[in-house]
Structure formats: C-alpha cells, structure tokens
XYZ file of C-alpha atoms in Angstrom:
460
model
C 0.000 0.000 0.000
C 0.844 3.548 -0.463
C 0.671 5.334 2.959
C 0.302 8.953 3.205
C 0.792 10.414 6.972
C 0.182 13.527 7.310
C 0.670 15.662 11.031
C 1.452 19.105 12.266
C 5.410 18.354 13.302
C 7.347 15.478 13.239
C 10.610 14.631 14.468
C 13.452 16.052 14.967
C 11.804 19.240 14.546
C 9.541 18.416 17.538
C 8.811 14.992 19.851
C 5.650 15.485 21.756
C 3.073 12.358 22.331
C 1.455 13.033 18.898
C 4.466 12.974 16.828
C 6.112 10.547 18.554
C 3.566 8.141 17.726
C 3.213 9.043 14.349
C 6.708 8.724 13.736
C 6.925 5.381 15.366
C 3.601 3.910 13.251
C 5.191 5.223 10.025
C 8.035 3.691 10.866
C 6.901 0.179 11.594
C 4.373 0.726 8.126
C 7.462 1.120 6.095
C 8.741 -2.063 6.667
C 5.972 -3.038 4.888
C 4.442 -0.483 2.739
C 5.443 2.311 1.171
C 5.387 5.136 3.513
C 5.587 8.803 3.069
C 5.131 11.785 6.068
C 3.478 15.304 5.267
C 3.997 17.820 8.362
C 4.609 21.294 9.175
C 7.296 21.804 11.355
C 9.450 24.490 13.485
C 12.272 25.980 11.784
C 14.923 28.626 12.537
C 14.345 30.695 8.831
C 10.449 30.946 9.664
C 9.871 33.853 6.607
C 10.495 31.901 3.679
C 7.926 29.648 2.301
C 8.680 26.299 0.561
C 8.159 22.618 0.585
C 11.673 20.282 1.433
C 11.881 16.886 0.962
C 13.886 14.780 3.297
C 14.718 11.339 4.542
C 15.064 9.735 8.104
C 15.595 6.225 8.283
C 14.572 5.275 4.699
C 11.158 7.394 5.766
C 10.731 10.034 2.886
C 9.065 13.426 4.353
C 7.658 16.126 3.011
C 8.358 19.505 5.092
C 6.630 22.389 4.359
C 7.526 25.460 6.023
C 4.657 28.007 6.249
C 4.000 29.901 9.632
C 0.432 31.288 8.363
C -2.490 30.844 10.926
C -5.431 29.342 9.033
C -8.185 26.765 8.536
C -8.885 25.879 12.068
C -8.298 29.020 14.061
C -8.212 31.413 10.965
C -11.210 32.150 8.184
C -8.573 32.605 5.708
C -7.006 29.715 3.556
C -3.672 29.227 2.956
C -2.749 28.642 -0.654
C 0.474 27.649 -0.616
C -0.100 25.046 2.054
C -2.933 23.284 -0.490
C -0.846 23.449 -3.319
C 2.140 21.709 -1.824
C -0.359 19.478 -0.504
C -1.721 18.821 -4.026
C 1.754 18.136 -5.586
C 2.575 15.985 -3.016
C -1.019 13.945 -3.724
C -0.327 13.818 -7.168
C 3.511 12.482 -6.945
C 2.976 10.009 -4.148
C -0.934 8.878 -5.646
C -1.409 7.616 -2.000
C -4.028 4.755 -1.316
C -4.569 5.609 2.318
C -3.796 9.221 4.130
C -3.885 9.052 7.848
C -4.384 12.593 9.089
C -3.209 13.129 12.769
C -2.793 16.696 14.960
C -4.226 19.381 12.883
C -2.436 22.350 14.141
C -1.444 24.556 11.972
C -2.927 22.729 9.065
C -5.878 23.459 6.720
C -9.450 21.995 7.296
C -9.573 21.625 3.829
C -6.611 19.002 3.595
C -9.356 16.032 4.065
C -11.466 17.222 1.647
C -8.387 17.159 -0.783
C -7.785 14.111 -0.012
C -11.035 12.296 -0.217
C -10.938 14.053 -3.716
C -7.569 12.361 -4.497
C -9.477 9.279 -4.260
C -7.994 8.163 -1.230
C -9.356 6.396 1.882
C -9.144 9.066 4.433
C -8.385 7.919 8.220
C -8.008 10.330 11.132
C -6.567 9.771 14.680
C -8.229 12.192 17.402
C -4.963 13.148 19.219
C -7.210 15.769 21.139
C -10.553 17.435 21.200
C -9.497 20.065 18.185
C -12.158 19.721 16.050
C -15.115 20.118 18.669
C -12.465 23.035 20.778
C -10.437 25.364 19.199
C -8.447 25.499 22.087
C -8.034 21.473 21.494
C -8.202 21.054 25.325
C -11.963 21.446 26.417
C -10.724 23.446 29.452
C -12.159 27.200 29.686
C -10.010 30.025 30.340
C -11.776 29.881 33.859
C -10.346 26.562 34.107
C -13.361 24.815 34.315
C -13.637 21.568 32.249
C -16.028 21.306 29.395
C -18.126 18.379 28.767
C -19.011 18.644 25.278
C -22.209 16.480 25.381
C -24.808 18.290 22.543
C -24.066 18.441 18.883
C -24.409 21.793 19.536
C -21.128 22.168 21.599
C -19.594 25.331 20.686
C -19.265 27.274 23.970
C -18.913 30.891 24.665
C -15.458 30.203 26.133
C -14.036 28.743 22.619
C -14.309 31.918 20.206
C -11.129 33.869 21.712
C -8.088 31.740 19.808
C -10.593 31.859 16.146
C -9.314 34.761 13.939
C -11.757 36.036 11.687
C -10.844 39.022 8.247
C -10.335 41.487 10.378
C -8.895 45.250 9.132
C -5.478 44.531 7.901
C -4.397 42.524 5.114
C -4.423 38.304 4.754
C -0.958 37.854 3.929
C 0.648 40.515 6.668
C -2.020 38.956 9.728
C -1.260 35.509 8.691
C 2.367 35.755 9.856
C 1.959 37.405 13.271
C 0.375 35.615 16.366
C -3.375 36.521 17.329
C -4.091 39.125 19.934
C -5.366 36.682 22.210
C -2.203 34.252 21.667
C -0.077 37.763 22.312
C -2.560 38.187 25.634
C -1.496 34.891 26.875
C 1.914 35.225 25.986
C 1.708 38.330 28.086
C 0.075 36.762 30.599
C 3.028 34.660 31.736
C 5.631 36.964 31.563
C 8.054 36.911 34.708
C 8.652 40.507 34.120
C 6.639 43.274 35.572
C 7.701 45.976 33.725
C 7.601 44.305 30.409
C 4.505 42.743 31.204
C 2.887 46.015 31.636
C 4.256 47.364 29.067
C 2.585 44.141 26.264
C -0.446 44.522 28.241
C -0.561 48.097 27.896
C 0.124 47.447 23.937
C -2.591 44.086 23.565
C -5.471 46.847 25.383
C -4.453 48.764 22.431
C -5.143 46.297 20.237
C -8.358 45.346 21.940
C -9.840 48.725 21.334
C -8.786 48.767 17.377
C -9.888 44.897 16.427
C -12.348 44.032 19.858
C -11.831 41.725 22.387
C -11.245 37.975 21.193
C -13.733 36.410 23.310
C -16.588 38.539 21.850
C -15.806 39.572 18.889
C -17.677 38.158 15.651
C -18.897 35.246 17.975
C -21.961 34.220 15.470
C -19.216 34.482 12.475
C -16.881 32.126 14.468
C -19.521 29.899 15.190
C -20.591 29.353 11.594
C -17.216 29.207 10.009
C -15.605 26.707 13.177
C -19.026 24.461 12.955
C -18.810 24.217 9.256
C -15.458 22.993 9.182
C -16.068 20.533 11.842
C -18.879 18.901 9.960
C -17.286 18.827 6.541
C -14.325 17.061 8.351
C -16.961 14.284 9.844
C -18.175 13.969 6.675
C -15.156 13.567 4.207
C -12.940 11.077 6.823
C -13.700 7.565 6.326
C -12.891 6.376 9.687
C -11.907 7.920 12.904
C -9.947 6.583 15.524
C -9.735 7.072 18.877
C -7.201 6.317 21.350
C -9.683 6.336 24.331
C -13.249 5.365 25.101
C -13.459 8.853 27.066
C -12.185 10.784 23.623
C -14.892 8.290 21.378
C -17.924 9.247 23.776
C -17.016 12.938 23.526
C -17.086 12.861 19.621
C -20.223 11.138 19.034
C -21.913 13.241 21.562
C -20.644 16.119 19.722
C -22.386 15.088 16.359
C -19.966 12.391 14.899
C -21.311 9.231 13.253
C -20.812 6.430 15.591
C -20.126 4.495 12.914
C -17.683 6.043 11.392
C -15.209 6.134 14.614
C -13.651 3.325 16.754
C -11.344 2.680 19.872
C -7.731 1.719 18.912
C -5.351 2.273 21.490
C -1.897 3.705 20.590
C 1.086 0.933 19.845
C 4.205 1.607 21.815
C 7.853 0.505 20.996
C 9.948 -1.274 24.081
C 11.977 1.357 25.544
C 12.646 -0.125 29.364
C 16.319 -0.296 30.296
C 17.333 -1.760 33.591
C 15.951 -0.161 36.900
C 18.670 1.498 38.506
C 18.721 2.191 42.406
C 18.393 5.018 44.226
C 19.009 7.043 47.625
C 18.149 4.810 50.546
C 15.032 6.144 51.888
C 14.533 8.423 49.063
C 11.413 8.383 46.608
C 12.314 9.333 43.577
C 9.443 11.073 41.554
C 9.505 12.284 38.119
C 7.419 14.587 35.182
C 8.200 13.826 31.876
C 6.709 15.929 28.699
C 5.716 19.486 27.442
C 6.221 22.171 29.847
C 2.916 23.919 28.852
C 0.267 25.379 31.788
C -2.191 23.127 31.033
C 0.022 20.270 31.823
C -0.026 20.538 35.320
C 3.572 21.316 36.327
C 2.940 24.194 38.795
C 0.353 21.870 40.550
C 3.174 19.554 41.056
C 5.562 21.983 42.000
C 3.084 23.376 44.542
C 1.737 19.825 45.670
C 5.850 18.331 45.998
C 6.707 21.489 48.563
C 7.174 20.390 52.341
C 8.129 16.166 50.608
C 11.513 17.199 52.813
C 14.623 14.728 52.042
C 12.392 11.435 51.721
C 11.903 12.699 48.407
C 13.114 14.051 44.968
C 11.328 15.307 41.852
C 12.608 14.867 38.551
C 11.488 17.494 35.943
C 12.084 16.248 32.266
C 10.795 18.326 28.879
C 10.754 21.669 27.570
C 8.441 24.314 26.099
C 9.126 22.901 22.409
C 9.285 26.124 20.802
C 6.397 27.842 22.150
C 6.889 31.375 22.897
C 3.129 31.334 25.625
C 5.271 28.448 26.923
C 8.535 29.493 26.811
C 7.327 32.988 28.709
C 5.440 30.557 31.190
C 8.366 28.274 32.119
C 10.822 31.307 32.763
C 7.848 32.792 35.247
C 7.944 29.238 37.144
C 11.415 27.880 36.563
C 12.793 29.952 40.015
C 10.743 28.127 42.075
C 12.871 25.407 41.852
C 14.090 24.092 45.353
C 15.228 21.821 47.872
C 15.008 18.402 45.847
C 13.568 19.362 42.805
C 15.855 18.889 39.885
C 15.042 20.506 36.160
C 16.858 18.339 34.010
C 15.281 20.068 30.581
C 14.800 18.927 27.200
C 15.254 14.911 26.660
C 15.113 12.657 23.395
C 12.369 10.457 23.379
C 14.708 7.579 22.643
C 16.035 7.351 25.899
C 12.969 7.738 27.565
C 13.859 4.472 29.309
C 16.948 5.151 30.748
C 14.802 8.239 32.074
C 12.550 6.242 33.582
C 14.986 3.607 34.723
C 16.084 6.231 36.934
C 12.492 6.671 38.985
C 10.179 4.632 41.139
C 7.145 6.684 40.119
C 6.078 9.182 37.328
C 3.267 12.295 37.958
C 1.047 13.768 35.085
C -0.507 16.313 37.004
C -2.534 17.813 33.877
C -5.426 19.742 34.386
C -7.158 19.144 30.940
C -8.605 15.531 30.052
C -5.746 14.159 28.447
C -6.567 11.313 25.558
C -3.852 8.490 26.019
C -0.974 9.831 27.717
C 2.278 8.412 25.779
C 4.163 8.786 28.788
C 1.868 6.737 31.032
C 2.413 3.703 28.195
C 5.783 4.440 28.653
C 5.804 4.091 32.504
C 4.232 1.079 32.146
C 6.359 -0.098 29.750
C 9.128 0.568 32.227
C 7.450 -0.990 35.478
C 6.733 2.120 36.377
C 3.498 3.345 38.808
C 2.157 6.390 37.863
C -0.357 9.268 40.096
C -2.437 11.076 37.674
C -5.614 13.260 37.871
C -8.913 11.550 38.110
C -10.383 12.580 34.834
C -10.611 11.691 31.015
C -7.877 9.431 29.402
C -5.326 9.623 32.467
C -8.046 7.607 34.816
C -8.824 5.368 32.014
C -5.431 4.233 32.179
C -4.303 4.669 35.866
C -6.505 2.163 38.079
C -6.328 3.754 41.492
C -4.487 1.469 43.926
C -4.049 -1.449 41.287
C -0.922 0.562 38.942
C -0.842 3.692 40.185
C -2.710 6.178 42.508
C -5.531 8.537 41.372
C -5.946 12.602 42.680
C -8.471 14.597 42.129
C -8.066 17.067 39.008
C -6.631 20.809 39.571
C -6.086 19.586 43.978
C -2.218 20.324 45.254
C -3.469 19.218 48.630
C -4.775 15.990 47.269
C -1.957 15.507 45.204
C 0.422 15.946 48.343
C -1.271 13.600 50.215
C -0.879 10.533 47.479
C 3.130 11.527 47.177
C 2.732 11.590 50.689
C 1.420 7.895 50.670
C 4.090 6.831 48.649
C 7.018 8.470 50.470
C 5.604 7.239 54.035
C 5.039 3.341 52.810
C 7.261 2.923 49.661
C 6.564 -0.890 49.465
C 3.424 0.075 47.841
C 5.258 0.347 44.675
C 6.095 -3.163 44.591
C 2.340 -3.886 44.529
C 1.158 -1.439 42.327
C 4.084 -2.597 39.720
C 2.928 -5.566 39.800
C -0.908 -4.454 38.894
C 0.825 -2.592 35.586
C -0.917 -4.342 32.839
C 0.386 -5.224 29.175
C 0.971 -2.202 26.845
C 0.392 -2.915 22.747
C 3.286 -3.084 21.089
C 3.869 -1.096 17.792
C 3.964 -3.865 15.585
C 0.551 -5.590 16.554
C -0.838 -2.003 16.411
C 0.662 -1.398 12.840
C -0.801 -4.780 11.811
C -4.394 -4.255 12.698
C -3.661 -0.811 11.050
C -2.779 -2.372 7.566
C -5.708 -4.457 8.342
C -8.043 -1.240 8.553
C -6.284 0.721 5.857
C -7.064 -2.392 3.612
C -11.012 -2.345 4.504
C -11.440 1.102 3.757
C -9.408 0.459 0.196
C -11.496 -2.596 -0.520
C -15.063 -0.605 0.514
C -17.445 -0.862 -2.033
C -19.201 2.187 -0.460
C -16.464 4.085 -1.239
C -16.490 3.173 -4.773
C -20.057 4.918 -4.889
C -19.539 7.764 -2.705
C-alpha cells in the first residue's frame, strides 16, 4: 500500500506524544508499505515559504515550512499550504492518508484528499475539532463536557481569527491578539509585562476583544469545518473510550469512529537504584500550563529529604510556553531537579532512573504516551482523576488517582508513597500489558485495507 501520513510536526523538529507516535507507526508501516510523512514543522528561517523533501531512516518526508495561521483558528485559507499538498497527492498517488494533529494545518486538507481518491483515516490526538483550544478546558479553568451536537461554547471563540482590518498575507504571519494576551500573561517581568499589556489593550480597542468579537461568524465558520471534516474522513480513531464518547456526543457518526489504542515501541532499560530512603518522583513531557507542572511543584513542597522530583521536557518552541516556564522555573528548590529537554529515545533510561512518574494535567488528556511508557518501564504512575489519564491509571491497582486541579490531594498521594514505599512493589505488579507497535501497525494495515477494498467508497 501507499501510505500517506500527514501531522502538524514530526521529528526532529519536535517529539511530543502526537508525533512521537506518528513517527513510530510510520516507521513500523514502512517495513511493509510504502510510507511517506506530510507535516509542518518548526524551523529557525520561519519567513520563507517552501516545501523540502527529506529522509530519516529510509522514511521520505515532506516539510513544508509556512507559519500562516489558518483553517482551524483562521477564516482565511492558505494557498500555498494546499498546493504543496496537491503536488505531493499527485507524486505520491497515496491509497490511504492518515491525518493526525491538525495544528497549523488546513481543514480543507481532508477534503483534498477524499478528492484524491484516497481512503481518508483520522486519529483524534485531542478534542481540536469540537475546541479550538483542542483542550476542552475554559479560560476559567473549568472543564467542558461537550455532550450536545451543539457544543460550541462561549469560552471557545477567543483563539478563532476572523478578516479582520489589515491585510491576509501581513495577519497571517503574526500571532493573534489573544495568543499575544497569553503570551503576556506569563511573563516573569513586571515591567515588560505592563508594558505588552498596555500594547494588547491597544489592540483590543482597534480589532475588539477575542472572546466577543464576531462570535456568530466564528460559530458558523468553526461548525462548518467541523462537519465537513466528519463527513469527508472515512474512519476515525480514537485512542480512548473517554475521547470516542465525547465525539459522538458532539455530532460524529458512531459508525464512522472506533477505539484503537496507541502501539508503543519497548523502551525499558534496567531499573537502577536510588538514595536509601529516598522516593524518587519524576514529570516527563511538554512544559505547557495546562500540563499541570505548577500543581506539582506546589503539591511536591514540604516532601523534605524522603523525596526528589525529577522534571524532564521543555516548552518545544512555544513562545506562551517558553514565557510561562521562565515565570515558574525559580521556584525550583530543595530536591527538585530541572533536568530540561530529553530525546524520546532514551525515555527508558529516564525512567529507569524513577520509582514513580506524575502527570498532574489539568485538561482531560486522551492516552498519555508517557503513562504507556511508565508502564512499559514498570513504572506506577499518580495522575488526575479525569478523562484518558483515569482510564489508564486504576487507582491502587498501577498507580494512585488525585483529584483534578487539587495540590493538597496531590500531596497527600506523594505523601502515601514516600511514608510506605513498598506500595510500589504492589502497584508494579498491577501494571498491565501495553500494545506493542507492531501488533498495532498490523491491525492498522488491516483497517487501511477495509477502507481500500469498501465498495461504499467506490459509490460515494
């Protein structure tokens, strides 16, 4: 088969759960079948537009370097991002393209496509296409449950950029007002924070405020995409029942999506030991607010010296990040060790390293990589009590549960674990079986080769 992946970044450029997987699937495919990788990645020359081809391990990618907003968040479309897409279609004729992340790529992309002739599959990495903040978390911080097909909320419209007053091409290079309000947000600067906030009030009174501005317009133009995408995929999958539920509630066919767990390649090393007496804790992944990490850092204070927490992972190019880690990064103290960015390939002499992993993260979560990873490992992990994350963490069985967005809960299972550390024994021992890549690629040929074989498709 000709295989056709196609995600927002991909390795090297960036390693977060999304990409990681992708890259590993792809990988395993082209053993195979012929495999080929479409993404949109960071880069240090960010101006100049063009499409690069490139190899990594016998994988052939396709990089195309555009930093235009557009499609999901923007009413605009991006030209030169459809085109490459279209020359890549036509060169590669793919049987199958497997969409994944769609950040920073066009809505229309499955449309093009379907009209290539190719089975269309899409992996629901996150809650994008019913959230255009991907996360389902309000800027209140309150959760969303998403349970009408009509589920855009009042909370979603700030990150959607409609025309506006300047031109296309000059306001589909810079950031959005409200990304340049967050960004300003977390800056550990006062004076510089005033003065960004003094200059996004500005901009406030020229364009309107984000979060109710155009609101109807939003609505019609982030609806309208959604449902085209439901319509034009072929098959949806989704890495956890919580994620599947959400989706269908939200208006997709329940036929047309179904639960397939990521695949995971064997990354455990062997378990090396620590300080006598000492728990050794750790966070691995993105250093972004939503993730938790200041929960941790709050929840881990007043451990004392029967403990140590292990901070792996970096803002991955993010400037709202980036801005967010420097506010937070001095809070570092007795026992807490930032160790920064990591390669995912040794993610299991990382974890070889610690008795028990955290993923504090105050959104839902889908299927935590890193959890799969733990497990891989013989790792326990103590996650939040919601979405994905309790799907896979059984509470006293593989790992402890807390409840979502609570330090003081969160203290008191570290606490647990520091005061009676033989409980790790019998919670590794409750860590069940994770899928390996290959079985996971082989039920994916399996799927790719329905959808090719559909006679419904030769009629739609």
């Amino acid at each position: 088969m000709r295989i056709l992946q196609v995600i927002h970044q991909f390795p090297p450029h960036s390693s977060q759960g999304s990409e990681v997987y992708c890259h590993n699937l792809s990988r395993q495919l082209n053993q195979t079948d012929e495999v080929r990788v479409f993404h949109i990645s960071n880069t240090a020359r960010r101006w100049r537009r063009r499409l690069l081809g490139d190899t990594d391990g016998g994988l052939q990618t396709y990089h195309c370097i555009d930093w235009g907003e557009y499609a999901r968040l923007a009413d605009w479309p991006n030209e030169f991002l459809r085109r490459s897409f279209e020359s890549v279609l036509k060169e590669f004729a793919p049987q199958v393209v497997h969409f994944h992340n769609f950040l920073s790529l066009g809505d229309d992309l499955a449309s093009t496509a379907r009209g290539s002739g190719a089975a269309v599959v899409y992996t629901l990495h996150d809650y994008g296409l019913v959230c255009p903040n991907t996360l389902l978390l309000r800027d209140d911080g309150m959760l969303c449950d998403k349970q009408s097909a009509d589920f855009f909320q009042h909370c979603c419209p700030t990150l959607i950029r409609t025309d506006g007053r300047l031109a296309r091409r000059w306001i589909a290079r810079l950031p959005s007002l409200a990304r340049w309000r967050l960004y300003t947000q977390q800056l550990p600067r006062p004076l510089l924070r005033r003065v960004l906030e003094a200059a996004t009030d500005l901009g406030v009174r020229y364009l309107g405020d984000p979060s109710d501005t155009d609101v109807e317009r939003k609505r019609d133009f982030f609806f309208t995409h959604t449902r085209r995408i439901f319509r034009d995929v072929d098959l949806f999958l989704a890495p956890s029942e919580f994620l599947l539920q959400r989706y269908v509630s939200c208006g997709l066919p329940p036929d047309k999506i179904v639960y397939a767990r990521y695949g995971m390649r064997p990354s455990s090393a062997p378990r090396r030991a620590g300080r006598p007496g000492q728990v050794r804790f750790g966070y691995i992944g993105a250093l972004h607010p939503h993730k938790g990490i200041e929960l941790l850092l709050d929840a881990f204070r007043g451990l004392g010296e029967r403990a140590s927490l292990h901070v792996y992972g970096s803002a991955f190019g993010s400037p709202i990040s980036q801005s967010y880690w420097r506010r937070i990064r001095d809070q570092e103290a007795a026992s807490v060790f930032f160790h920064g960015p990591y390669d995912n390939g040794r993610v299991g002499d990382i974890l070889a390293d610690l008795d028990t992993i955290v993923v504090p993260s105050l959104w839902y979560e889908n299927s935590p990589l890193t959890i799969q990873e733990a497990f891989i490992a013989g790792v326990p992990v103590v996650t939040a009590d919601v979405g994905g994350m309790a799907e896979l963490v059984r509470d006293g069985v593989n790992g402890l549960c807390f409840r979502r967005g609570d330090a003081v809960d969160l203290r008191d299972k570290l606490l647990r674990i520091v005061s009676h550390p033989e409980l790790l024994d019998d919670l590794r021992r409750g860590i069940p079986r994770v899928t390996s890549i290959e079985h996971h690629a082989a039920e994916m040929r399996v799927r790719y080769q329905g959808l090719i074989s559909s006679p419904d498709r030769a009629h739609r």
